[in-house]
Coordinates of C-alpha atoms in Angstrom, one line a residue:
Chain A
M229 CA 27.5 -12.0 13.0
V230 CA 24.4 -14.1 13.1
A231 CA 21.8 -13.9 14.9
D232 CA 21.6 -15.4 18.8
T233 CA 18.7 -17.4 17.7
G234 CA 18.3 -18.9 21.3
G235 CA 14.1 -17.9 21.0
I236 CA 12.8 -15.1 22.6
T237 CA 10.4 -16.4 25.9
R238 CA 7.2 -15.2 27.1
D239 CA 8.7 -12.9 29.7
E240 CA 10.6 -10.8 27.3
V241 CA 7.7 -10.2 25.2
A242 CA 5.9 -8.8 28.3
H243 CA 9.2 -6.5 28.9
L244 CA 9.2 -4.8 25.3
A245 CA 4.8 -4.5 25.1
R246 CA 5.4 -2.2 28.5
L247 CA 8.3 -0.6 26.7
A248 CA 5.9 0.1 24.3
R249 CA 3.0 0.3 26.0
L250 CA 0.9 -2.2 25.2
A251 CA -1.0 -3.2 28.1
V252 CA -1.1 -7.2 27.0
T253 CA -3.5 -10.0 27.7
D254 CA -2.0 -12.9 29.6
A255 CA -4.1 -14.9 26.4
E256 CA -2.3 -12.5 24.3
L257 CA 1.6 -13.1 25.5
D258 CA 1.1 -16.8 25.6
V259 CA -0.1 -16.5 21.8
F260 CA 2.9 -13.3 20.4
A261 CA 6.0 -15.3 22.4
G262 CA 5.4 -18.4 20.0
Q263 CA 4.9 -16.2 16.8
L264 CA 6.9 -13.8 17.1
D265 CA 9.2 -16.6 18.1
V266 CA 9.1 -18.3 15.0
I267 CA 9.4 -14.3 13.4
L268 CA 12.3 -13.6 15.0
G269 CA 14.3 -17.2 13.5
A270 CA 12.9 -16.2 9.7
V271 CA 14.1 -13.2 10.2
A272 CA 17.1 -13.9 11.6
R273 CA 18.8 -14.6 7.8
V274 CA 19.7 -11.6 8.0
G275 CA 22.5 -13.0 9.3
E276 CA 24.3 -15.0 6.7
V277 CA 24.8 -12.9 4.5
A278 CA 28.2 -11.4 5.3
A279 CA 28.2 -7.9 5.0
D280 CA 30.9 -6.8 7.1
D281 CA 31.9 -4.6 4.8
I282 CA 29.1 -3.3 3.6
P283 CA 27.9 0.3 4.3
P284 CA 23.9 0.3 5.3
T285 CA 20.6 2.0 3.6
S286 CA 18.2 3.5 5.9
H287 CA 16.7 5.2 3.0
A288 CA 16.8 4.3 -1.2
V289 CA 16.8 7.7 -1.8
P290 CA 19.7 9.8 0.1
L291 CA 18.7 12.6 2.3
E292 CA 19.3 15.9 2.6
N293 CA 18.0 18.6 4.5
V294 CA 15.3 20.3 2.6
F295 CA 15.7 24.6 3.8
R296 CA 12.5 26.6 3.2
P297 CA 12.8 31.1 3.9
D298 CA 12.1 32.0 7.8
E299 CA 8.2 33.0 6.6
L300 CA 4.9 32.4 8.4
R301 CA 2.2 30.5 6.0
P302 CA -1.0 29.4 6.6
C303 CA -1.5 26.4 9.0
L304 CA -4.3 25.0 11.0
T305 CA -5.7 26.9 13.6
Q306 CA -5.4 25.8 17.5
E307 CA -9.3 24.8 16.7
Q308 CA -8.0 22.5 14.0
A309 CA -5.8 20.6 16.1
L310 CA -7.6 20.4 18.9
A311 CA -11.5 19.3 17.5
G312 CA -10.1 15.5 17.2
A313 CA -8.9 15.7 20.7
P314 CA -10.0 13.3 23.1
A315 CA -9.9 16.5 25.8
A316 CA -8.9 19.6 25.5
E317 CA -9.6 22.5 28.0
D318 CA -8.7 26.4 27.4
G319 CA -6.9 25.5 23.8
R320 CA -5.0 23.1 25.1
F321 CA -4.9 19.4 25.1
R322 CA -6.1 18.3 28.4
V323 CA -4.3 14.7 29.3
P324 CA -4.5 12.6 32.2
Q325 CA -2.2 12.9 35.1
I326 CA 1.6 11.9 33.9
L327 CA 4.0 12.3 36.9
G328 CA 2.9 9.4 40.3
E329 CA 2.4 10.7 43.5
E330 CA 5.5 9.6 45.0
Q331 CA 7.2 12.2 42.1
Chain B
M298 CA -27.7 2.4 -19.0
S299 CA -26.1 2.9 -14.9
S300 CA -24.4 -0.6 -15.4
E301 CA -23.3 -0.3 -18.2
L302 CA -21.0 3.4 -17.1
T303 CA -19.6 0.9 -14.8
R304 CA -18.4 -0.7 -16.9
L305 CA -16.0 1.6 -19.2
T306 CA -13.1 2.9 -18.7
A307 CA -11.7 5.9 -17.1
V308 CA -10.5 7.0 -20.7
E309 CA -13.8 6.2 -22.2
L310 CA -15.7 7.8 -18.8
A311 CA -14.0 11.1 -19.5
E312 CA -14.4 11.1 -23.1
K313 CA -18.1 11.0 -22.7
I314 CA -18.5 13.7 -19.3
H315 CA -16.8 15.9 -21.3
S316 CA -18.3 15.5 -24.5
R317 CA -21.6 16.1 -21.9
E318 CA -22.4 13.0 -23.8
V319 CA -23.4 12.1 -20.3
S320 CA -23.3 13.9 -17.0
A321 CA -20.4 13.8 -14.3
V322 CA -23.2 13.3 -12.4
E323 CA -24.9 10.7 -14.2
V324 CA -22.2 8.7 -13.7
A325 CA -20.7 9.2 -9.7
R326 CA -25.1 7.7 -9.5
A327 CA -24.0 4.7 -12.2
H328 CA -21.1 3.9 -9.5
L329 CA -23.1 5.0 -5.7
D330 CA -26.2 2.6 -6.8
R331 CA -23.4 0.4 -7.7
I332 CA -21.9 0.2 -4.7
A333 CA -25.8 0.5 -3.0
E334 CA -26.1 -3.1 -4.7
V335 CA -23.1 -5.3 -4.4
D336 CA -20.9 -3.8 -1.7
G337 CA -22.8 -5.8 1.1
Q338 CA -20.8 -8.8 -0.8
V339 CA -18.5 -6.9 -1.5
H340 CA -17.2 -4.8 1.5
A341 CA -14.9 -2.9 -0.5
F342 CA -15.5 0.6 1.3
L343 CA -15.1 1.5 4.8
H344 CA -16.9 5.1 4.0
V345 CA -19.7 6.0 1.3
A346 CA -19.5 9.9 0.4
E347 CA -22.6 9.9 -1.5
D348 CA -23.0 13.7 -0.8
A349 CA -19.8 14.8 -1.5
A350 CA -19.4 13.1 -4.0
L351 CA -22.3 14.3 -6.0
A352 CA -21.7 17.6 -5.5
S353 CA -18.1 17.3 -7.0
A354 CA -19.7 15.4 -9.9
T355 CA -21.7 18.7 -10.1
L356 CA -19.5 21.3 -10.2
V357 CA -17.5 19.4 -13.1
D358 CA -20.4 19.5 -15.1
E359 CA -21.3 23.7 -14.1
S360 CA -18.0 23.8 -15.4
L361 CA -17.8 22.1 -18.6
A362 CA -21.5 23.4 -19.4
V363 CA -19.8 27.4 -19.6
G364 CA -17.2 25.7 -21.8
T365 CA -14.5 25.2 -19.5
P366 CA -12.1 23.0 -20.1
P367 CA -11.7 20.0 -17.9
A368 CA -9.4 20.5 -15.0
S369 CA -7.7 17.1 -16.0
P370 CA -8.0 14.1 -18.3
L371 CA -9.7 12.2 -15.6
A372 CA -12.1 15.3 -14.4
G373 CA -15.4 13.4 -13.6
V374 CA -14.3 10.3 -13.1
P375 CA -15.2 8.1 -10.2
L376 CA -12.2 7.4 -7.7
A377 CA -12.3 4.9 -5.0
L378 CA -9.7 6.4 -2.5
K379 CA -7.7 4.2 0.2
D380 CA -8.8 5.0 3.4
V381 CA -4.8 5.7 4.6
F382 CA -4.9 8.9 3.3
T383 CA -6.4 12.1 5.3
T384 CA -9.6 13.3 3.7
I385 CA -10.8 16.8 5.3
D386 CA -14.4 15.4 4.4
M387 CA -14.7 11.8 5.6
P388 CA -13.9 10.2 8.4
T389 CA -10.3 8.8 8.2
T390 CA -9.0 4.9 9.9
A391 CA -6.6 3.3 8.3
G392 CA -8.1 0.2 8.5
S393 CA -7.9 0.9 13.0
K394 CA -10.2 0.7 15.7
I395 CA -7.8 3.4 17.0
L396 CA -8.7 5.8 14.5
E397 CA -12.6 5.8 14.7
G398 CA -14.8 8.6 13.7
W399 CA -11.6 10.3 13.1
R400 CA -12.1 13.4 11.4
P401 CA -8.6 14.5 10.0
P402 CA -8.2 18.4 10.0
Y403 CA -7.0 18.5 6.3
D404 CA -6.3 16.3 3.2
A405 CA -3.3 14.7 1.9
T406 CA -1.5 16.1 -0.9
V407 CA -3.0 12.8 -3.3
A408 CA -6.2 13.9 -2.0
A409 CA -6.0 17.7 -2.7
R410 CA -4.7 16.5 -5.9
L411 CA -7.7 13.8 -7.0
R412 CA -10.1 17.1 -6.4
A413 CA -8.1 19.7 -8.3
A414 CA -8.2 17.4 -10.8
G415 CA -12.0 17.3 -11.1
I416 CA -12.1 13.3 -9.6
T417 CA -15.4 12.6 -8.0
I418 CA -13.9 10.7 -4.4
L419 CA -16.9 8.1 -4.0
G420 CA -15.4 7.0 -0.8
K421 CA -13.0 5.9 1.2
T422 CA -11.2 1.6 0.9
N423 CA -11.2 -0.6 3.1
M424 CA -7.3 -2.1 4.4
D425 CA -5.6 -4.1 7.1
E426 CA -4.8 -2.1 10.0
F427 CA -2.4 0.4 8.9
A428 CA -1.4 -1.2 5.9
M429 CA 0.0 -3.9 7.9
G430 CA -1.2 -7.3 5.8
S431 CA -2.0 -9.2 2.6
S432 CA -5.5 -10.0 2.3
T433 CA -7.2 -7.0 4.9
E434 CA -8.2 -10.0 7.3
H435 CA -6.5 -7.0 9.2
S436 CA -9.4 -4.7 9.2
A437 CA -10.8 -3.7 12.1
Y438 CA -13.6 -3.7 9.9
G439 CA -13.9 -6.6 8.5
T440 CA -12.3 -8.7 5.9
T441 CA -13.0 -7.5 2.0
H442 CA -14.3 -10.3 -0.3
N443 CA -13.1 -10.7 -4.1
P444 CA -15.5 -10.4 -6.6
W445 CA -13.8 -13.6 -9.0
D446 CA -14.9 -15.5 -5.1
L447 CA -16.5 -14.0 -2.6
A448 CA -15.2 -16.8 -0.2
R449 CA -11.1 -15.4 -1.1
V450 CA -9.2 -13.1 0.2
P451 CA -8.8 -9.6 -2.7
G452 CA -5.0 -9.2 -1.2
G453 CA -4.2 -6.5 0.6
S454 CA -3.6 -4.3 2.1
G455 CA -5.2 -2.1 -0.5
G456 CA -8.1 -4.9 -0.8
G457 CA -10.5 -2.8 -0.3
S458 CA -8.9 -0.2 -3.5
A459 CA -8.4 -3.5 -5.9
A460 CA -11.5 -5.2 -4.9
A461 CA -13.6 -2.2 -6.2
L462 CA -12.2 -2.3 -9.6
A463 CA -12.7 -5.6 -9.9
A464 CA -16.6 -5.5 -8.4
Y465 CA -17.4 -2.7 -10.8
E466 CA -17.6 0.4 -7.9
A467 CA -15.0 2.3 -9.5
P468 CA -13.1 1.9 -12.2
L469 CA -9.8 3.9 -10.6
A470 CA -8.9 3.4 -6.9
I471 CA -5.4 4.5 -5.1
G472 CA -3.5 2.6 -3.4
T473 CA -0.2 2.7 -1.1
D474 CA 2.3 -0.2 -1.3
T475 CA 4.3 -0.9 2.0
G476 CA 5.7 -4.3 0.7
G477 CA 3.8 -5.2 -2.3
S478 CA -0.1 -4.0 -1.0
I479 CA -0.6 -2.6 -4.7
R480 CA 0.5 -5.1 -6.3
Q481 CA 0.0 -8.0 -4.4
P482 CA -4.0 -7.5 -4.6
A483 CA -3.9 -6.5 -8.0
A484 CA -2.5 -10.0 -9.1
F485 CA -5.3 -11.5 -7.1
T486 CA -8.4 -9.6 -8.5
G487 CA -7.1 -9.4 -12.0
T488 CA -6.9 -5.7 -11.9
V489 CA -3.9 -2.9 -12.6
G490 CA -1.6 -1.7 -9.9
V491 CA 1.2 0.5 -9.8
K492 CA 3.8 0.5 -7.0
P493 CA 5.9 4.3 -8.4
T494 CA 9.7 4.9 -7.7
Y495 CA 10.2 6.1 -3.7
G496 CA 9.3 10.0 -3.8
G497 CA 7.7 9.8 -6.7
V498 CA 3.7 10.7 -5.2
S499 CA 3.5 12.5 -2.2
R500 CA 3.6 10.8 1.3
Y501 CA 2.0 13.6 3.1
G502 CA -0.9 12.8 4.5
L503 CA -0.5 9.3 4.1
I504 CA -0.4 7.9 7.1
A505 CA 3.0 6.3 7.6
C506 CA 3.0 2.1 8.5
A507 CA 7.1 2.3 7.5
S508 CA 8.1 5.6 6.3
S509 CA 11.3 4.6 4.2
L510 CA 9.5 2.2 2.5
D511 CA 6.0 3.5 1.6
Q512 CA 4.7 4.9 -1.4
G513 CA 1.1 5.7 -2.5
G514 CA 0.0 4.7 -6.2
P515 CA -2.8 4.2 -9.1
C516 CA -4.7 1.2 -9.2
A517 CA -7.1 0.9 -12.5
R518 CA -8.9 -1.9 -14.3
T519 CA -6.4 -1.1 -17.5
V520 CA -3.1 0.5 -18.0
L521 CA -3.6 3.9 -19.4
D522 CA -6.4 4.7 -16.9
A523 CA -3.5 3.6 -14.8
A524 CA -0.8 6.2 -16.0
L525 CA -3.2 9.3 -15.9
L526 CA -4.2 8.5 -12.4
H527 CA -0.2 8.6 -12.0
E528 CA 0.4 11.6 -13.9
V529 CA -2.6 13.0 -11.9
I530 CA -1.1 12.0 -8.5
G531 CA 2.6 12.0 -9.0
G532 CA 5.5 15.2 -9.0
Y533 CA 7.3 17.2 -6.4
D534 CA 5.7 17.9 -3.4
P535 CA 7.3 20.6 -0.9
L536 CA 5.2 19.2 2.0
D537 CA 7.4 16.0 2.1
S538 CA 10.1 15.8 2.4
T539 CA 11.6 12.8 0.3
S540 CA 9.7 13.4 -2.6
I541 CA 11.6 14.1 -5.7
D542 CA 12.2 17.8 -7.4
A543 CA 12.5 16.0 -10.4
P544 CA 8.9 15.8 -13.6
V545 CA 6.5 13.1 -13.5
P546 CA 7.8 10.4 -16.5
S547 CA 5.8 10.6 -19.6
V548 CA 4.0 7.4 -18.6
V549 CA 0.7 8.0 -20.2
A550 CA 3.1 8.3 -23.9
A551 CA 4.8 4.9 -22.3
V552 CA 1.2 3.8 -23.0
R553 CA 1.0 4.8 -26.1
E554 CA 3.5 3.7 -27.4
G555 CA 3.8 -0.1 -26.1
A556 CA -0.1 0.2 -26.9
R557 CA 1.2 -0.4 -30.5
G558 CA 2.4 -3.6 -29.6
D559 CA 6.0 -3.7 -30.9
L560 CA 9.0 -4.0 -28.1
S561 CA 12.2 -4.8 -30.4
G562 CA 15.0 -3.3 -29.2
L563 CA 13.5 -4.3 -25.2
R564 CA 15.6 -6.5 -23.2
V565 CA 13.2 -7.8 -20.1
G566 CA 15.4 -9.6 -17.0
I567 CA 13.4 -12.4 -15.9
V568 CA 14.6 -12.9 -11.9
R569 CA 16.2 -16.2 -12.1
E570 CA 15.4 -15.9 -7.5
L571 CA 11.3 -15.2 -7.7
G572 CA 9.6 -17.5 -9.8
G573 CA 10.8 -21.4 -9.1
E574 CA 10.8 -23.2 -5.3
G575 CA 7.4 -22.2 -3.6
Y576 CA 5.2 -20.8 -6.8
Q577 CA 2.1 -22.3 -7.2
P578 CA 2.2 -23.7 -10.5
G579 CA -1.1 -22.4 -12.2
V580 CA 1.3 -19.1 -11.2
R581 CA 4.4 -20.3 -13.4
A582 CA 2.7 -21.9 -16.6
S583 CA 1.0 -18.3 -16.8
F584 CA 4.5 -16.6 -16.2
E585 CA 5.5 -18.7 -18.8
Q586 CA 3.6 -17.8 -21.2
A587 CA 3.5 -14.1 -20.5
T588 CA 7.3 -14.1 -21.1
A589 CA 6.7 -16.3 -24.3
Q590 CA 4.3 -13.4 -25.0
L591 CA 6.9 -10.7 -24.4
E592 CA 9.3 -12.7 -26.8
K593 CA 6.8 -12.4 -29.7
L594 CA 6.4 -8.6 -29.0
G595 CA 9.9 -8.7 -29.7
A596 CA 11.8 -8.4 -26.6
E597 CA 14.9 -10.2 -25.9
L598 CA 14.5 -12.0 -22.5
V599 CA 17.4 -11.9 -20.4
E600 CA 18.1 -14.1 -18.0
V601 CA 19.4 -12.6 -14.8
S602 CA 20.4 -12.5 -11.6
C603 CA 19.9 -11.7 -8.2
P604 CA 21.5 -13.4 -5.3
H605 CA 20.0 -11.4 -3.1
F606 CA 16.6 -10.5 -3.1
E607 CA 16.5 -14.0 -1.3
Y608 CA 17.3 -12.5 2.0
G609 CA 14.5 -9.7 1.3
L610 CA 11.5 -10.6 3.4
A611 CA 13.7 -11.2 5.9
A612 CA 15.8 -7.9 5.8
Y613 CA 11.4 -6.2 5.2
Y614 CA 10.5 -7.6 8.6
L615 CA 12.6 -6.7 10.4
I616 CA 13.2 -2.6 8.5
L617 CA 9.7 -2.4 8.3
P618 CA 8.1 -3.6 12.2
S619 CA 11.5 -1.5 13.5
E620 CA 9.9 2.2 11.8
V621 CA 6.3 1.2 12.7
S622 CA 7.1 1.0 16.0
S623 CA 8.7 4.3 15.9
N624 CA 5.8 5.3 13.5
L625 CA 2.8 4.0 15.8
A626 CA 3.9 6.6 19.2
R627 CA 1.5 8.8 18.1
F628 CA -1.2 7.0 19.3
D629 CA -1.2 8.3 22.4
A630 CA -4.2 8.5 23.2
M631 CA -3.6 11.9 24.7
R632 CA -3.6 14.6 21.2
Y633 CA -6.6 12.5 18.5
G634 CA -8.0 9.5 18.3
L635 CA -9.2 6.9 20.3
R636 CA -9.1 7.4 24.9
V637 CA -9.6 4.6 26.3
P638 CA -11.5 6.4 29.8
G639 CA -9.5 5.9 32.9
A640 CA -8.3 7.1 36.6
G641 CA -4.5 6.0 36.0
S642 CA -1.9 8.0 35.1
A643 CA -0.5 9.4 31.1
E644 CA 1.2 6.5 31.1
E645 CA -1.5 3.2 31.7
V646 CA -4.1 5.3 29.6
M647 CA -1.6 4.6 27.2
A648 CA -1.4 1.6 27.2
A649 CA -5.2 0.8 28.0
T650 CA -6.1 2.3 24.8
R651 CA -2.9 1.1 22.4
E652 CA -4.0 -2.8 23.7
A653 CA -7.8 -1.6 23.5
G654 CA -7.3 0.7 19.0
F655 CA -4.5 -1.9 18.1
G656 CA -5.0 -4.9 16.0
A657 CA -2.8 -8.7 17.0
E658 CA -1.0 -7.9 13.3
V659 CA 0.2 -4.0 14.6
K660 CA 0.8 -5.3 18.3
R661 CA 2.6 -8.4 17.1
R662 CA 4.5 -5.7 14.8
I663 CA 5.0 -2.8 17.4
I664 CA 7.0 -5.4 20.1
L665 CA 8.8 -7.4 17.1
G666 CA 10.4 -4.1 16.1
T667 CA 11.1 -2.8 19.4
Y668 CA 13.1 -6.3 20.5
A669 CA 14.5 -5.3 17.0
L670 CA 15.9 -1.8 17.6
S671 CA 17.1 -3.1 20.9
S672 CA 20.5 -2.5 22.4
G673 CA 22.2 -6.2 22.3
Y674 CA 20.0 -7.4 19.1
Y675 CA 20.5 -3.7 16.8
D676 CA 23.4 -4.5 15.4
A677 CA 22.6 -8.4 14.0
Y678 CA 19.1 -7.7 13.0
Y679 CA 18.1 -4.1 12.1
G680 CA 22.1 -2.5 11.5
Q681 CA 22.4 -6.7 8.9
A682 CA 19.2 -5.7 7.7
Q683 CA 19.8 -2.4 5.8
K684 CA 23.1 -4.2 4.5
V685 CA 20.9 -6.3 3.0
R686 CA 19.4 -3.8 2.0
T687 CA 22.2 -2.2 0.0
L688 CA 22.8 -5.4 -1.4
I689 CA 19.0 -5.8 -2.9
S690 CA 20.0 -2.1 -4.2
R691 CA 23.6 -4.0 -6.0
D692 CA 21.6 -6.5 -7.7
F693 CA 19.1 -4.0 -8.9
A694 CA 21.1 -1.8 -10.6
A695 CA 23.7 -5.0 -11.4
A696 CA 20.2 -6.5 -13.0
F697 CA 19.1 -3.3 -14.8
S698 CA 22.7 -2.3 -16.8
Q699 CA 21.5 -6.3 -18.5
A700 CA 18.4 -5.7 -18.4
D701 CA 15.5 -2.2 -19.8
V702 CA 12.8 -3.9 -16.9
L703 CA 12.6 -7.0 -15.1
V704 CA 9.9 -9.1 -15.1
S705 CA 8.6 -12.0 -12.2
P706 CA 5.2 -13.3 -11.3
A707 CA 3.9 -10.8 -9.0
T708 CA 2.5 -12.8 -6.1
P709 CA 3.6 -16.9 -5.0
T710 CA 0.0 -17.9 -5.6
T711 CA -3.5 -16.9 -6.2
A712 CA -6.2 -15.3 -3.8
F713 CA -6.6 -17.7 -0.9
P714 CA -9.5 -18.6 1.2
I715 CA -10.6 -16.1 3.6
G716 CA -8.7 -17.9 7.5
D717 CA -6.6 -19.8 5.7
K718 CA -3.2 -17.9 7.0
I719 CA -4.9 -16.2 10.0
D720 CA -3.2 -17.6 12.3
D721 CA 0.1 -18.1 10.7
P722 CA 1.7 -14.9 9.7
L723 CA 4.6 -16.0 8.3
A724 CA 3.0 -17.9 5.9
M725 CA 0.7 -14.5 5.1
Y726 CA 4.5 -12.5 4.9
L727 CA 5.5 -15.1 2.1
N728 CA 3.3 -13.0 0.1
D729 CA 4.8 -10.0 -0.7
L730 CA 8.0 -12.2 -2.0
A731 CA 8.4 -11.0 -5.0
T732 CA 6.8 -7.7 -4.1
I733 CA 9.3 -6.6 -1.3
P734 CA 12.7 -6.0 -2.8
T735 CA 11.4 -3.0 -4.9
N736 CA 10.1 -1.2 -1.8
L737 CA 13.7 -2.2 -0.2
A738 CA 15.5 -0.4 -3.3
G739 CA 12.9 2.3 -3.8
T740 CA 12.1 1.3 -7.6
A741 CA 9.1 1.2 -9.4
A742 CA 7.1 -1.9 -10.6
L743 CA 3.5 -2.9 -11.7
S744 CA 1.7 -6.0 -11.6
V745 CA -0.6 -6.4 -15.0
P746 CA -3.3 -8.7 -15.0
S747 CA -1.7 -12.2 -16.7
G748 CA -4.3 -14.9 -17.4
L749 CA -6.4 -17.2 -14.7
A750 CA -4.6 -20.1 -12.8
A751 CA -6.7 -23.0 -12.9
D752 CA -5.1 -25.0 -10.3
D753 CA -7.5 -24.3 -7.5
S754 CA -10.7 -23.0 -9.0
V755 CA -13.3 -23.8 -11.9
V756 CA -13.2 -20.8 -13.1
G757 CA -10.4 -19.9 -12.0
L758 CA -8.1 -16.7 -10.5
P759 CA -6.9 -14.2 -12.0
V760 CA -3.1 -14.4 -11.4
G761 CA -0.6 -11.0 -11.9
L762 CA 2.5 -10.3 -14.3
Q763 CA 5.1 -8.0 -12.5
I764 CA 7.3 -5.4 -14.5
M765 CA 10.1 -3.0 -12.6
A766 CA 11.4 -0.8 -13.8
P767 CA 14.5 1.1 -12.1
A768 CA 14.3 4.4 -10.6
L769 CA 12.2 6.9 -12.2
G770 CA 12.2 3.7 -15.5
E771 CA 8.3 4.0 -15.3
A772 CA 8.1 4.9 -18.7
V773 CA 9.6 1.8 -20.0
M774 CA 7.3 -0.4 -17.3
Y775 CA 4.5 1.5 -18.7
R776 CA 5.4 0.5 -22.3
V777 CA 5.5 -3.3 -21.6
A778 CA 2.7 -3.0 -19.5
A779 CA 0.8 -2.0 -22.4
A780 CA 2.2 -4.0 -25.1
Y781 CA 1.2 -7.1 -23.0
E782 CA -2.1 -6.2 -22.5
A783 CA -2.9 -5.1 -25.6
S784 CA -2.0 -8.4 -26.7
R785 CA -3.3 -10.6 -24.4
P786 CA -7.1 -9.4 -23.8
F787 CA -7.9 -10.3 -19.4
P788 CA -11.6 -11.9 -19.4
S789 CA -13.7 -9.7 -16.8
A790 CA -14.5 -10.9 -13.1
P791 CA -17.1 -12.9 -12.8
E792 CA -20.2 -11.0 -12.2
V793 CA -21.4 -10.0 -8.4
S794 CA -25.1 -10.3 -8.6
P795 CA -26.6 -8.0 -5.9

């Protein structure tokens, strides 16, 4: 289970940035690719631990579903919820066009 | 008078306020004056809430004047709140440009509990952006300076809260600790910082970094002050699904017991894997003196081994970025926060806004997390890191079967010069070597000042002793810290002159 530490390329970093909706600059790509390569090389150490029979831990406290009675309780007003919006209209968030022309 | 008030502990201030020897307003005023005097050099605060602080203190005074008992043992005492907790009456930025000027529509549970306790919130403190960093150099609003040496970092991410304490701008502060962000700044500034058991302090209204690791906690100049604050902010909150439904450990009583200075019958485990190679000589020397002191107080020292701790840093820097990449997806320029204007599609606006609004460290971690969670790499990185997390919890369980508390240096080094590690992310990450295992296991730990290391400065720089306890085992950890503190008076930070 040792990770392939073949390194991370500039193109891969660009692809990941697109997936994460980050319009990174060319200069950032140059810096990040080298830094992320070093970091990945270090964190790949987790693969040195033989742990095939070890269960994963996602959370230190075992999580259970939490239920409450299905009753109305105080919550934000529409005005409060929209107060920080970059743009609002008719009680709703106003957002830029979501679909492209061809969609 | 005002400068003398800022030198007092929270307990001393509360006593004077509650006996009406001084007013809460005078105490608030003294600290606001101190902030005005020195924060230009320290830059601990991002926002000073002068009017709100004086109004809150006035209410405490009015209530005491008509004979109402104080709302809590800390009523009227000022506090500096890390700018990662939402506050309805103050801006909340998490150190990020993407939230510049944002006014949250609700209070974090921690903020609400502070207000209910009559504590005066002086303002919001500086931090690395979204709590990612170990120096405050990743704040979008400039670096906080360490009051011990203004050319050095105060630690991070909660460097603002720790520096506010060391510079006598506030006697109490709140931090959050995801991998050491309370304990490392405490160590660097000669103050006390506590990371409670995961689930012990509500995360409602705490802007998430890595949800399975984040934990708010108290910061102070003394162990007793931290314990009093712990009891104010701790305890079950139905608004946080990971909140533990159990009584808050009786940490104040534990401190009073510890301060008597008798630790006989207590087993203190020295973790073999924390404190050797990679630790500064002055830090190691201070740690050796500290363990010798604990032995003098009657504790039995035992050596314990936690063989998987050495993989903690690697596991952490996979788990944390993975959670970050998911949590920070909420900053999408649509509902609140920054939106970079442009004629493009929602997706283009989103990408341009996140590019403009996030700093380099946040972007690095989002990209790293996106990578670790992508198909083909998931098992080797994130999946394997989660298994290491299990092994670290097992190491703790085995160690706590041999010892009541575990100790180590809180950090490998003392405070480093501003700019030293900013271009080398991996070197920055090594700061958290000794603090990370606790976050991965969800257990409790604190840092208490253990002396000065003279390695790199004429005056010497503070070193922190880390004391770790099992989940919900805060009482014993506070007891040991209080006994140690009482037996080893710690020098004050050099004066920051206006």
